[in-house]
Amino acid sequence: MRKEYLLSPGPTPVPPEALQVMAEPIFHHRTPRFRTMFKEVTEGLQEVFCTKNDVITLFGSGTAAMEAAVVNAVDEGEKALVVRGGKFGERWGDICAAFGIDVVAIDIEWGTAVAPRQIADALKADPAIAAVYTTLVETSTGVLTDIEAVGEIVKETKALLVVDGISGVGAVPCRTDEWHVDLLAVGSQKALMVPPGLAYIAVGDKAWKKIEATRRRCFYLDLLKHRKVLPKFDPAFTPPVTLLAAQQKSLRMIREEGIENVWRRVARLGAATRAAVEAMGLETFSQAPADCLTTVKIPEGVDGTDVVSDMRDRQGVTPAGGQAQLKGKIIRIASMGYVNHFDVLLGLTALANALRKQGFEVDLGAGVNAFTEELDGKDTP
C-alpha cells in the first residue's frame, strides 16, 4: 500500500471537504445559486486579503493575475520598477517586457530580500516610474519581503505598488489596505487550498484610476470588463464552477479558524521546521525566511535532484526542488494551507532517508526534538 503526501509550496494539499464538493453535480453559472456562491467567495477573499477593495476573480493560474496587473496598469513605453530576486521576481520583468514596458530592474542576490531603501532610491532617481513590481514571498527562494515598509515608500509617489502574493497570502500577514498595496495578485493553489485554476487580483482606487487611463491591450484579462459585472456577481466569462465551489468551502474553513490564527499557525510551523533542519545538521537557504515554506540547502557531494526524486518516487513525499541556478542545490518544504505538524515531520523524515541513501548522515532524532521543543508550550498547529 502506498500513500502520497504533497509538501510542495504549490500546489498544496486540498482539504477533503473541498474535494468532495468538486465531485457534486455541476450547475449552471448564470443562476441565483451561482451568484450567491460567487458573492460569498468574493467577500471571503476580501477578508483573507485584509482589504475593502474590489477583488476580481480570473480564470487561470496565478500568472494570469500577474499579467492582468501589468497589461491593465502600465502602458507600452512607460517604466516599471521590478525587483528581481528569484524566479518569480524575474517573471514580473518578463511580463512587462512582453508588453513593451521599459523595465528598471533591482537585481537582488537570490536568498536575500530587497531593502526598502533600494526602492526608495530608484523611485527618487526616476520619478517617471509608473509601477513597482515585487513579491510578498518569493517561492523559488523562500524569501519574505517587507511589503509594509515598501508600501510606506511607494504611497508617497505616483507609482503603483503591485505585489505577487501568490505564495504568501493566506499564510503570512498581508494587510493589503494598511500597507498601501494597489494591486495584489493571488492564486488558488497555495494557502487558499484549492487546485490550480483560479487567480485573484485586489484592485485599489489608485490602481483603478491608472487602469482607466491606460490603453486597453487585452480582452479576457481586461479588468474593466470584470469590474463592470462585479456588483451583480455575474462573471464576465464562463467560470470554473467546481473550483469556485471548492474555494467557497476552503474559505469557510479559513474563516472558522480566523486569518490571524492561520498566520500564527503557519509561523509556528515555519519556525519549528527551520529549527529541525538546523538540528539535523543542515542549513536553510533564505536569509529572510518566509514561514510558509522552508528552503533547505543540499549538502556538498549530494545530488539534489536525486533527493527530490527519492522522496517523491520511492517514499511518496513530494517536496519541490530548486529552480534555475538553484536546481539541485535546494529543496523546498511547504508549511501552508492544509498542512499540519505531522505532515512536516513526515517530510523531514523522508528528507533524512533520502540523504542517508546517498551517504550523508543526519541526526533525525535531534531534528524531531528541536521541532517539538519549538512547539512546546504553544498550541499545536
XYZ file of C-alpha atoms in Angstrom:
381
model
C 0.000 0.000 0.000
C 1.317 3.402 -0.944
C 0.201 6.809 0.297
C 1.107 10.095 -1.348
C 1.941 13.259 0.591
C 2.197 16.669 -1.056
C 4.580 19.132 0.613
C 5.417 21.375 -2.320
C 4.768 25.124 -1.994
C 2.143 24.873 -4.723
C 0.057 23.058 -5.478
C -0.618 22.231 -1.857
C -2.975 19.617 -0.386
C -6.699 20.274 -0.788
C -8.984 19.547 2.182
C -11.287 16.538 1.657
C -14.304 18.782 2.189
C -13.276 20.899 -0.782
C -12.516 17.858 -2.924
C -15.918 16.429 -2.123
C -17.884 19.424 -3.396
C -15.958 19.256 -6.665
C -17.444 15.796 -7.234
C -21.020 17.001 -6.843
C -23.209 17.533 -9.929
C -22.308 20.618 -11.948
C -24.748 23.518 -12.041
C -25.168 26.494 -14.330
C -23.287 29.708 -13.660
C -25.990 32.126 -14.837
C -28.215 31.315 -11.877
C -29.029 32.757 -8.444
C -27.307 29.751 -6.873
C -24.024 30.592 -8.559
C -24.264 34.312 -7.829
C -24.816 33.585 -4.147
C -21.732 31.373 -4.105
C -19.629 33.860 -6.066
C -20.610 36.647 -3.674
C -19.550 34.568 -0.666
C -16.227 33.716 -2.311
C -15.530 37.350 -3.170
C -16.313 38.564 0.336
C -14.277 35.730 1.844
C -11.292 36.702 -0.271
C -11.597 40.301 0.910
C -11.331 39.035 4.483
C -8.265 36.918 3.750
C -6.622 39.738 1.779
C -7.456 42.267 4.517
C -8.988 44.648 2.009
C -12.164 46.549 1.268
C -11.023 46.979 -2.328
C -12.553 45.187 -5.283
C -11.363 41.597 -5.687
C -11.565 40.351 -9.262
C -11.626 36.619 -9.955
C -9.861 35.491 -13.120
C -9.829 32.011 -14.573
C -6.272 30.762 -14.947
C -3.143 30.249 -12.874
C -1.675 32.947 -10.636
C 0.328 34.186 -13.595
C -2.953 35.356 -15.146
C -3.361 37.751 -12.243
C 0.250 38.885 -12.664
C -0.253 39.531 -16.366
C -3.500 41.402 -15.679
C -1.653 43.583 -13.165
C 0.807 44.540 -15.896
C -1.183 44.931 -19.101
C -4.042 46.840 -17.455
C -1.954 49.225 -15.384
C 1.170 50.199 -17.340
C 1.188 51.366 -20.934
C 3.664 50.477 -23.623
C 6.714 52.728 -23.311
C 6.111 53.510 -19.642
C 8.579 52.448 -16.960
C 8.156 49.750 -14.322
C 10.484 49.104 -11.409
C 10.915 45.342 -10.986
C 12.549 43.623 -8.020
C 14.322 40.541 -9.395
C 15.496 38.296 -6.583
C 14.157 34.947 -7.688
C 12.337 33.131 -10.452
C 9.055 34.920 -9.886
C 10.570 38.363 -9.486
C 12.093 37.722 -12.881
C 8.660 36.765 -14.175
C 7.389 40.290 -13.445
C 10.141 41.590 -15.692
C 9.373 39.068 -18.422
C 5.694 40.020 -18.455
C 6.497 43.729 -18.565
C 8.910 43.198 -21.447
C 6.277 41.215 -23.359
C 4.041 44.298 -23.379
C 6.719 46.786 -24.374
C 7.183 48.251 -20.918
C 10.586 49.692 -20.029
C 11.906 47.606 -17.132
C 14.048 49.273 -14.480
C 15.470 46.330 -12.543
C 16.662 45.972 -8.973
C 18.652 42.738 -9.000
C 18.840 41.046 -5.614
C 21.023 38.091 -4.712
C 18.825 35.013 -4.553
C 18.084 34.180 -0.931
C 18.085 37.801 0.225
C 15.288 40.359 0.419
C 15.204 43.758 -1.220
C 15.930 46.623 1.175
C 13.091 49.168 1.095
C 15.647 51.954 0.692
C 16.671 50.445 -2.641
C 13.148 51.007 -3.912
C 13.086 54.496 -2.423
C 16.362 55.360 -4.154
C 15.163 54.018 -7.502
C 11.906 55.989 -7.349
C 13.766 59.134 -6.394
C 16.214 58.662 -9.251
C 13.437 58.154 -11.804
C 10.102 59.834 -10.994
C 8.699 58.579 -14.322
C 8.326 55.033 -12.941
C 4.647 54.085 -13.213
C 4.609 50.973 -11.024
C 6.730 48.938 -8.618
C 6.521 45.149 -9.016
C 7.679 42.909 -6.195
C 6.739 39.729 -4.305
C 5.409 39.031 -0.825
C 7.002 35.570 -0.694
C 9.456 34.595 -3.408
C 8.570 30.927 -3.827
C 11.791 29.928 -5.552
C 13.951 31.119 -2.642
C 11.653 31.207 0.405
C 12.306 34.916 0.966
C 9.822 37.260 2.644
C 9.687 40.914 1.533
C 8.820 43.727 3.946
C 5.806 44.913 1.952
C 4.637 47.149 4.790
C 7.839 49.220 4.606
C 7.767 49.273 0.812
C 4.175 50.481 0.873
C 5.063 53.440 3.058
C 7.587 54.497 0.421
C 5.549 53.938 -2.725
C 2.386 55.601 -1.405
C 4.175 58.960 -1.468
C 4.763 58.690 -5.224
C 2.572 58.438 -8.304
C 3.734 54.852 -8.813
C 1.510 51.871 -8.077
C 2.650 49.164 -5.673
C 1.963 45.795 -7.289
C 2.601 42.656 -5.229
C 2.772 38.999 -6.199
C 1.056 37.455 -3.190
C 0.532 34.073 -4.816
C 2.667 32.084 -2.377
C 2.107 34.127 0.739
C -1.408 35.492 1.014
C -3.452 33.332 3.354
C -0.322 32.033 5.058
C 1.679 35.062 6.222
C 0.453 38.558 7.131
C -0.583 40.710 4.198
C -2.638 43.727 5.211
C -3.412 44.992 1.738
C -5.133 48.260 2.627
C -2.975 49.173 5.625
C 0.184 48.506 3.624
C -0.977 50.581 0.621
C -0.857 47.736 -1.895
C -2.546 48.967 -5.059
C -2.687 45.653 -6.945
C -2.376 42.259 -5.261
C -2.135 39.074 -7.349
C -3.050 35.744 -5.707
C -3.545 32.149 -6.870
C -5.868 29.445 -5.587
C -3.399 26.555 -5.342
C -1.334 27.523 -2.324
C -2.566 28.829 1.038
C -6.126 29.119 -0.295
C -6.282 25.290 -0.503
C -7.851 24.789 -3.930
C -6.442 23.149 -7.085
C -4.781 25.424 -9.654
C -7.091 27.332 -11.957
C -8.297 30.440 -10.142
C -6.455 33.761 -9.999
C -7.431 36.752 -7.919
C -6.478 40.388 -8.072
C -7.338 43.028 -5.490
C -7.541 46.495 -7.037
C -7.402 49.753 -5.063
C -8.677 53.199 -6.035
C -5.251 54.480 -7.081
C -4.878 51.498 -9.367
C -8.340 51.870 -10.899
C -7.572 55.464 -11.859
C -4.383 54.366 -13.600
C -6.140 51.437 -15.273
C -8.850 53.739 -16.629
C -6.158 55.951 -18.150
C -4.216 53.069 -19.709
C -4.831 51.915 -23.264
C -6.739 48.627 -23.490
C -4.466 45.874 -24.850
C -6.250 42.752 -23.691
C -9.678 41.148 -23.794
C -10.039 38.178 -21.442
C -7.921 39.842 -18.725
C -9.453 43.310 -19.123
C -10.088 44.304 -15.519
C -12.603 46.968 -16.527
C -14.780 44.233 -18.059
C -14.626 42.265 -14.829
C -15.321 45.323 -12.673
C -18.409 46.167 -14.715
C -20.158 42.916 -13.775
C -18.764 42.568 -10.256
C -21.691 44.272 -8.446
C -24.047 41.580 -9.784
C -21.594 38.744 -9.001
C -22.193 37.593 -12.543
C -18.795 36.820 -14.148
C -17.817 38.303 -17.481
C -16.805 34.902 -18.856
C -17.632 31.264 -18.180
C -16.173 30.372 -14.753
C -14.822 27.027 -13.469
C -17.843 26.354 -11.274
C -16.409 23.353 -9.442
C -13.217 25.210 -8.493
C -15.251 28.082 -7.099
C -17.366 25.625 -5.096
C -14.150 24.233 -3.621
C -12.912 27.748 -2.895
C -16.140 28.523 -1.079
C -15.594 25.508 1.172
C -11.918 26.270 1.854
C -12.664 29.912 2.625
C -15.255 28.799 5.155
C -12.545 26.738 6.855
C -10.215 29.747 6.929
C -12.974 31.977 8.305
C -13.753 29.446 11.033
C -10.122 29.402 12.142
C -9.622 33.143 11.666
C -6.991 34.548 9.338
C -4.753 35.838 12.134
C -4.879 32.391 13.778
C -3.852 30.913 10.428
C -0.886 33.290 10.302
C 0.150 32.245 13.805
C -0.182 28.544 12.979
C 1.958 28.884 9.872
C 4.533 30.948 11.791
C 4.882 28.192 14.397
C 5.268 25.535 11.733
C 7.834 27.571 9.840
C 9.919 28.266 12.936
C 9.753 24.635 14.014
C 10.782 23.408 10.568
C 13.816 25.696 10.459
C 14.823 24.611 13.964
C 14.587 20.963 12.940
C 16.616 21.464 9.781
C 19.448 23.123 11.691
C 19.379 20.487 14.447
C 19.706 17.797 11.771
C 22.990 19.370 10.686
C 21.611 21.034 7.562
C 21.402 24.674 6.514
C 18.491 26.797 5.388
C 18.937 28.902 2.271
C 16.830 32.014 2.789
C 18.358 34.895 4.726
C 14.893 36.437 5.177
C 12.809 33.302 5.635
C 9.094 33.171 5.000
C 7.191 30.914 7.371
C 5.087 29.266 4.674
C 7.972 27.310 3.165
C 11.453 26.270 4.212
C 14.328 26.133 1.742
C 16.978 23.583 2.681
C 20.471 23.589 1.190
C 21.581 20.294 -0.308
C 24.915 19.274 1.278
C 28.076 19.185 -0.808
C 28.539 15.890 -2.612
C 24.825 15.097 -2.645
C 22.736 15.118 -5.832
C 19.781 17.365 -5.022
C 17.674 16.196 -7.949
C 18.056 12.619 -6.722
C 16.979 13.701 -3.230
C 13.747 15.141 -4.611
C 13.040 12.125 -6.824
C 13.816 9.698 -3.989
C 11.427 11.469 -1.644
C 8.729 11.603 -4.305
C 9.088 8.340 -6.225
C 10.372 5.947 -3.553
C 8.815 7.392 -0.416
C 5.683 9.099 -1.725
C 6.516 12.505 -0.233
C 6.657 15.327 -2.776
C 8.662 18.466 -1.928
C 9.822 20.955 -4.562
C 13.336 21.241 -5.873
C 15.275 24.352 -6.766
C 14.680 26.346 -9.936
C 17.089 27.893 -12.441
C 20.531 28.316 -10.811
C 19.237 26.626 -7.637
C 18.262 23.409 -9.404
C 19.793 20.504 -7.496
C 21.005 22.830 -4.742
C 17.938 23.223 -2.504
C 14.659 21.546 -1.690
C 11.549 23.390 -0.568
C 9.090 22.098 2.029
C 5.764 23.873 2.476
C 4.032 24.586 5.772
C 0.979 26.403 4.419
C -2.614 25.526 3.727
C -3.879 22.056 4.611
C -0.596 21.003 6.244
C -0.023 20.226 9.913
C 2.961 19.376 12.099
C 2.750 15.628 11.427
C 2.924 16.287 7.682
C 6.074 18.360 8.087
C 7.702 15.778 10.375
C 6.969 13.162 7.742
C 8.667 15.346 5.147
C 11.741 15.779 7.324
C 11.914 12.017 7.841
C 11.742 11.418 4.092
C 14.475 14.009 3.575
C 16.699 12.277 6.133
C 16.118 8.904 4.440
C 16.965 10.314 1.004
C 20.168 11.917 2.273
C 21.256 8.748 4.058
C 20.765 6.777 0.873
C 23.447 8.996 -0.695
C 25.775 8.526 2.257
C 25.086 11.778 4.094
C 24.138 11.148 7.710
C 21.754 13.478 9.541
C 20.557 13.444 13.131
C 16.839 12.981 12.602
C 16.217 12.486 16.310
C 17.757 15.865 17.105
C 15.600 17.386 14.382
C 12.406 15.924 15.801
C 13.348 17.100 19.296
C 14.080 20.614 18.059
C 10.816 20.658 16.126
C 8.731 19.634 19.121
C 10.613 21.915 21.513
C 9.864 24.870 19.237
C 6.178 23.991 19.548
C 6.365 23.192 23.277
C 4.049 25.324 25.323
C 2.308 26.575 22.211
C -0.911 25.442 20.618
C -0.173 22.529 18.332
C -0.833 23.555 14.728
